[in-house]
Amino acid sequence: MSEATVTSTDNTTDGSGAADGPVFAVRNLWKVFGPGAERIPGNTEVHDLSPAELRERTGCTAAVRDVSFDVKKGEVFVVMGLSGSGKSTLVRCLTRLIEPTSGSLAIDGEDVLAMDKTRLRELRRHRAAMVFQHFGLLPHRSVLDNVAYGLEIQGVAKAERRAKALEVVKKVGLEGLEQRKPGQLSGGQQQRVGLARALAVDPEVLLFDEPFSALDPLIRRDMQEEICRLHDEEGRTMVFITHDLSEALRVGDRIALMRDGRVVQLGTPEEIVGSPADDYVRDFVRDVVRADVMTVRSAMRHADGDEETRGAALAPDAKVSEAIEAVARTGFPVRVMDGKRCLGVVDHAGLLAVVAGTSAPAPDPAAGPGEVVI
């Protein structure tokens, strides 16, 4: 869905973070650079100007324009866009590494913009850890000491921080390299050290600023898999910045696609690929292999007759590519099963429609004909 149709989550919190509320709640956030920047958000006459027109008329650059979204607990929320889209500025605003010009911003219901220096320091050290593209490792320290550095800053005793660092080093696949210096490691290994250092302080949220963009493609894929594995194991909330669409589709539960400081579409990978909000998004996803992103839900129709009880079975979130393989192997439509319920079937016509990007049969989401308990 486009930003204009994003519905705000109006959760009630007590200021300490209600369990059912968002981790980050961002509303109408602006970051403007230039003279008189604070006047831009309230001046509706300039809101629709292009970046070049805005600079010419006001001397200002709006890096983030009226952005609203929630980051849900336990999700990987990806902020994606080309260079200059505002994605890095936006994520730095979440912990006030860059001060927003206007809007509201909360973490677990607590107003981030009202935090004093002590509270902000606590936020950055304990609650939201950043993993940068440039690792920032201390060259004279060992892997273990680099990983333990954040705990050292927090005043954790040496034995305790060493034990925690050893635990995290093993978790990210660096066991046996604890005493090496950063200069003795590959780029991928150095990035794992940076990830381990962030994990060691056990933050509520991990913020990734294009962490893998400097890595070789194969190492980059390994690190993407590492992020997916850690998320599956821990369920930790992550905010991930990237300019790479394939990376966003691979790691993200939801994606906010930015252009010129605005979120032009916010949705799941399947929503963005299957229902682009405008021509810009449509062009962005044009070369995506739809079968690897779209799920069988998008291709299924109601089952007829014995289709409910024969043929291969797939879960509703299985990818269309899996269904293509099953239909080709068996010659029968594939059943879409939610436990013992048959939600519908996927046949050649539905698969072809999804792959081609044309309309596919849309099943009634409510129970009805073709949905049977077996």
Short mmCIF file of C-alpha atoms in Angstrom, two decimals, residues 46-325:
data_model
loop_
_atom_site.label_atom_id
_atom_site.label_comp_id
_atom_site.label_asym_id
_atom_site.label_seq_id
_atom_site.Cartn_x
_atom_site.Cartn_y
_atom_site.Cartn_z
CA VAL A 46 6.14 23.62 -0.77
CA HIS A 47 5.26 20.04 0.18
CA ASP A 48 4.74 18.86 -3.39
CA LEU A 49 7.82 20.53 -4.84
CA SER A 50 10.55 18.33 -6.29
CA PRO A 51 13.88 18.32 -4.42
CA ALA A 52 15.37 20.69 -7.02
CA GLU A 53 12.39 23.07 -6.85
CA LEU A 54 12.45 23.07 -3.06
CA ARG A 55 16.15 23.95 -3.00
CA GLU A 56 15.66 26.69 -5.56
CA ARG A 57 12.73 28.30 -3.73
CA THR A 58 13.82 27.85 -0.08
CA GLY A 59 17.48 26.82 -0.04
CA CYS A 60 16.46 23.70 1.90
CA THR A 61 16.70 19.97 1.33
CA ALA A 62 13.94 17.74 2.76
CA ALA A 63 15.73 14.43 3.35
CA VAL A 64 12.68 12.95 5.08
CA ARG A 65 9.20 14.17 4.15
CA ASP A 66 6.15 13.50 6.33
CA VAL A 67 6.93 9.81 6.99
CA SER A 68 4.73 7.62 9.20
CA PHE A 69 5.06 3.92 10.05
CA ASP A 70 5.23 1.41 12.88
CA VAL A 71 7.91 -1.21 13.44
CA LYS A 72 6.28 -4.27 14.96
CA LYS A 73 7.92 -6.34 17.65
CA GLY A 74 9.88 -9.24 16.17
CA GLU A 75 9.76 -8.18 12.53
CA VAL A 76 12.49 -7.33 10.04
CA PHE A 77 11.46 -3.91 8.75
CA VAL A 78 13.40 -2.90 5.65
CA VAL A 79 13.85 0.71 4.53
CA MET A 80 14.85 0.61 0.88
CA GLY A 81 15.66 3.22 -1.72
CA LEU A 82 18.27 4.49 -4.11
CA SER A 83 21.04 6.89 -3.07
CA GLY A 84 19.55 10.18 -1.92
CA SER A 85 16.14 8.70 -1.14
CA GLY A 86 16.45 9.54 2.58
CA LYS A 87 16.63 6.01 3.97
CA SER A 88 19.81 6.42 6.04
CA THR A 89 18.70 9.80 7.37
CA LEU A 90 15.36 8.31 8.38
CA VAL A 91 16.88 5.44 10.34
CA ARG A 92 19.42 7.71 12.04
CA CYS A 93 16.49 9.82 13.22
CA LEU A 94 15.13 6.81 15.13
CA THR A 95 17.85 7.17 17.77
CA ARG A 96 18.44 10.89 17.16
CA LEU A 97 21.88 10.41 15.67
CA ILE A 98 20.26 12.97 13.38
CA GLU A 99 17.74 15.31 15.02
CA PRO A 100 14.33 15.31 13.29
CA THR A 101 12.93 18.68 12.29
CA SER A 102 9.35 17.84 13.27
CA GLY A 103 6.96 14.97 13.86
CA SER A 104 6.67 12.40 16.63
CA LEU A 105 8.81 9.36 17.41
CA ALA A 106 8.40 6.80 20.17
CA ILE A 107 10.07 3.56 21.23
CA ASP A 108 7.86 1.26 23.30
CA GLY A 109 5.55 4.21 23.87
CA GLU A 110 8.31 6.48 25.21
CA ASP A 111 8.81 9.81 23.46
CA VAL A 112 12.30 9.70 21.91
CA LEU A 113 12.24 13.42 21.09
CA ALA A 114 11.77 14.24 24.78
CA MET A 115 14.73 12.15 25.96
CA ASP A 116 17.60 13.95 27.69
CA LYS A 117 21.24 13.08 27.02
CA THR A 118 21.33 10.38 29.69
CA ARG A 119 18.20 8.68 28.38
CA LEU A 120 19.43 8.91 24.78
CA ARG A 121 22.73 7.33 25.78
CA GLU A 122 20.82 4.48 27.38
CA LEU A 123 18.71 4.08 24.24
CA ARG A 124 21.76 3.79 22.00
CA ARG A 125 23.76 1.55 24.33
CA HIS A 126 21.08 -0.86 25.49
CA ARG A 127 17.90 -0.69 23.43
CA ALA A 128 18.84 -0.01 19.79
CA ALA A 129 22.26 -1.10 18.52
CA MET A 130 23.57 0.01 15.12
CA VAL A 131 25.50 -2.16 12.65
CA PHE A 132 27.21 0.02 10.04
CA GLN A 133 28.52 -0.65 6.54
CA HIS A 134 32.00 0.33 7.74
CA PHE A 135 32.72 -2.01 10.59
CA GLY A 136 34.53 0.47 12.87
CA LEU A 137 36.48 -2.30 14.59
CA LEU A 138 39.38 -1.47 16.90
CA PRO A 139 42.44 -2.74 14.96
CA HIS A 140 44.67 -3.30 18.00
CA ARG A 141 42.08 -5.42 19.81
CA SER A 142 41.25 -9.08 19.32
CA VAL A 143 37.95 -10.31 17.94
CA LEU A 144 36.85 -11.18 21.47
CA ASP A 145 37.76 -7.76 22.86
CA ASN A 146 36.02 -6.01 19.95
CA VAL A 147 32.84 -7.99 20.59
CA ALA A 148 33.01 -7.21 24.31
CA TYR A 149 33.65 -3.48 23.77
CA GLY A 150 30.04 -2.38 24.17
CA LEU A 151 29.76 -4.30 27.42
CA GLU A 152 32.99 -2.71 28.61
CA ILE A 153 31.51 0.75 27.95
CA GLN A 154 28.48 -0.28 29.98
CA GLY A 155 30.72 -1.16 32.93
CA VAL A 156 30.15 -4.93 32.84
CA ALA A 157 32.75 -6.89 34.80
CA LYS A 158 35.57 -8.45 32.74
CA ALA A 159 34.68 -12.10 33.41
CA GLU A 160 31.01 -11.53 32.61
CA ARG A 161 31.64 -9.62 29.40
CA ARG A 162 34.18 -12.20 28.25
CA ALA A 163 31.68 -15.01 28.80
CA LYS A 164 28.98 -13.12 26.91
CA ALA A 165 31.38 -12.26 24.07
CA LEU A 166 32.40 -15.92 23.71
CA GLU A 167 28.75 -16.91 23.51
CA VAL A 168 27.99 -14.37 20.78
CA VAL A 169 31.17 -15.13 18.81
CA LYS A 170 30.02 -18.74 18.58
CA LYS A 171 26.52 -17.65 17.56
CA VAL A 172 27.77 -15.71 14.51
CA GLY A 173 30.15 -18.44 13.35
CA LEU A 174 33.50 -17.02 14.49
CA GLU A 175 34.45 -19.72 16.98
CA GLY A 176 38.19 -20.36 16.85
CA LEU A 177 39.00 -16.82 15.69
CA GLU A 178 38.61 -15.11 19.07
CA GLN A 179 42.25 -14.01 19.38
CA ARG A 180 42.76 -12.77 15.83
CA LYS A 181 43.01 -9.08 15.05
CA PRO A 182 40.56 -7.49 12.56
CA GLY A 183 43.34 -7.13 9.96
CA GLN A 184 43.68 -10.92 9.90
CA LEU A 185 40.02 -11.42 8.93
CA SER A 186 38.14 -11.36 5.63
CA GLY A 187 35.51 -8.69 4.97
CA GLY A 188 32.71 -11.10 5.78
CA GLN A 189 34.38 -12.13 9.03
CA GLN A 190 34.88 -8.50 10.01
CA GLN A 191 31.18 -7.83 9.42
CA ARG A 192 30.35 -10.80 11.64
CA VAL A 193 32.46 -9.20 14.37
CA GLY A 194 30.44 -5.99 13.96
CA LEU A 195 27.21 -7.98 14.18
CA ALA A 196 28.44 -9.86 17.25
CA ARG A 197 29.43 -6.60 18.96
CA ALA A 198 25.88 -5.30 18.47
CA LEU A 199 24.31 -8.56 19.67
CA ALA A 200 26.51 -8.71 22.77
CA VAL A 201 24.69 -5.80 24.44
CA ASP A 202 21.40 -7.68 23.88
CA PRO A 203 19.50 -4.77 22.32
CA GLU A 204 15.78 -4.78 21.78
CA VAL A 205 16.30 -3.58 18.20
CA LEU A 206 19.15 -4.04 15.74
CA LEU A 207 19.54 -1.22 13.21
CA PHE A 208 21.48 -2.15 10.07
CA ASP A 209 22.80 0.65 7.85
CA GLU A 210 23.58 -1.04 4.50
CA PRO A 211 25.82 -3.47 6.38
CA PHE A 212 26.71 -5.75 3.47
CA SER A 213 27.00 -3.36 0.52
CA ALA A 214 30.82 -3.44 0.52
CA LEU A 215 31.02 -7.24 0.53
CA ASP A 216 31.52 -9.59 -2.40
CA PRO A 217 28.25 -11.11 -3.71
CA LEU A 218 28.82 -14.60 -2.29
CA ILE A 219 29.85 -13.27 1.13
CA ARG A 220 26.91 -10.87 1.04
CA ARG A 221 24.52 -13.76 0.46
CA ASP A 222 26.09 -15.65 3.38
CA MET A 223 25.53 -12.65 5.63
CA GLN A 224 21.92 -12.31 4.49
CA GLU A 225 21.39 -15.95 5.40
CA GLU A 226 23.04 -15.27 8.75
CA ILE A 227 20.59 -12.45 9.46
CA CYS A 228 17.64 -14.66 8.50
CA ARG A 229 18.96 -17.47 10.71
CA LEU A 230 19.49 -15.20 13.72
CA HIS A 231 16.04 -13.72 13.27
CA ASP A 232 14.45 -17.17 13.08
CA GLU A 233 16.29 -18.26 16.23
CA GLU A 234 15.80 -15.12 18.33
CA GLY A 235 12.85 -13.24 16.86
CA ARG A 236 14.70 -9.97 17.50
CA THR A 237 13.27 -6.79 15.99
CA MET A 238 15.43 -5.50 13.14
CA VAL A 239 15.40 -2.36 11.00
CA PHE A 240 17.45 -2.92 7.86
CA ILE A 241 18.53 -0.26 5.35
CA THR A 242 19.45 -1.29 1.82
CA HIS A 243 19.45 -0.01 -1.75
CA ASP A 244 19.32 -3.60 -3.07
CA LEU A 245 15.83 -4.84 -3.92
CA SER A 246 16.81 -8.52 -3.92
CA GLU A 247 18.29 -8.09 -0.44
CA ALA A 248 15.15 -6.33 0.79
CA LEU A 249 12.92 -9.09 -0.59
CA ARG A 250 15.13 -11.76 0.94
CA VAL A 251 15.39 -10.47 4.51
CA GLY A 252 12.32 -8.24 4.99
CA ASP A 253 8.95 -9.02 6.55
CA ARG A 254 7.80 -5.57 5.42
CA ILE A 255 9.46 -3.02 3.18
CA ALA A 256 9.18 0.78 3.11
CA LEU A 257 10.27 1.92 -0.35
CA MET A 258 11.49 5.52 -0.33
CA ARG A 259 11.90 8.14 -3.04
CA ASP A 260 12.87 11.79 -2.52
CA GLY A 261 12.34 11.53 1.23
CA ARG A 262 8.87 9.97 1.05
CA VAL A 263 7.66 6.43 1.58
CA VAL A 264 6.00 5.65 -1.74
CA GLN A 265 4.87 2.16 -0.72
CA LEU A 266 4.89 0.17 2.49
CA GLY A 267 4.00 -3.50 2.51
CA THR A 268 5.15 -7.10 2.47
CA PRO A 269 7.47 -8.23 -0.32
CA GLU A 270 4.49 -9.96 -1.93
CA GLU A 271 2.37 -6.78 -1.78
CA ILE A 272 5.08 -4.63 -3.31
CA VAL A 273 5.88 -7.07 -6.12
CA GLY A 274 2.26 -8.10 -6.71
CA SER A 275 0.56 -4.72 -6.36
CA PRO A 276 2.99 -1.85 -7.07
CA ALA A 277 1.61 1.49 -5.84
CA ASP A 278 2.72 3.52 -8.88
CA ASP A 279 4.87 3.48 -11.99
CA TYR A 280 8.04 4.12 -9.98
CA VAL A 281 7.51 1.01 -7.84
CA ARG A 282 6.37 -0.96 -10.89
CA ASP A 283 9.61 -0.11 -12.65
CA PHE A 284 11.60 -0.91 -9.52
CA VAL A 285 10.22 -4.49 -9.30
CA ARG A 286 10.01 -5.10 -13.05
CA ASP A 287 12.86 -7.64 -13.17
CA VAL A 288 11.93 -9.55 -10.00
CA VAL A 289 11.28 -13.26 -10.50
CA ARG A 290 7.70 -13.21 -9.24
CA ALA A 291 7.57 -16.97 -8.63
CA ASP A 292 10.27 -16.59 -5.94
CA VAL A 293 8.33 -13.86 -4.07
CA MET A 294 4.61 -14.51 -4.55
CA THR A 295 2.95 -17.15 -2.37
CA VAL A 296 0.49 -19.80 -3.45
CA ARG A 297 -2.32 -17.80 -1.84
CA SER A 298 -2.02 -15.35 -4.72
CA ALA A 299 -2.50 -18.14 -7.30
CA MET A 300 -5.11 -20.41 -5.74
CA ARG A 301 -8.76 -20.95 -6.61
CA HIS A 302 -11.50 -22.95 -4.94
CA ALA A 303 -11.18 -26.71 -5.16
CA ASP A 304 -13.69 -28.67 -7.20
CA GLY A 305 -14.69 -32.27 -6.59
CA ASP A 306 -11.85 -34.61 -5.66
CA GLU A 307 -9.27 -31.81 -5.99
CA GLU A 308 -9.71 -31.35 -2.23
CA THR A 309 -8.20 -34.75 -1.46
CA ARG A 310 -5.60 -35.52 -4.13
CA GLY A 311 -2.37 -34.04 -5.36
CA ALA A 312 0.60 -32.52 -3.56
CA ALA A 313 0.03 -30.19 -0.61
CA LEU A 314 1.73 -26.91 0.26
CA ALA A 315 1.36 -24.41 3.11
CA PRO A 316 -0.30 -21.04 2.28
CA ASP A 317 3.02 -19.18 2.54
CA ALA A 318 4.85 -21.53 0.17
CA LYS A 319 6.28 -19.77 -2.87
CA VAL A 320 4.77 -20.10 -6.33
CA SER A 321 8.07 -21.61 -7.53
CA GLU A 322 7.44 -24.60 -5.25
CA ALA A 323 3.95 -25.04 -6.69
CA ILE A 324 5.29 -24.91 -10.26
CA GLU A 325 7.64 -27.77 -9.46
#
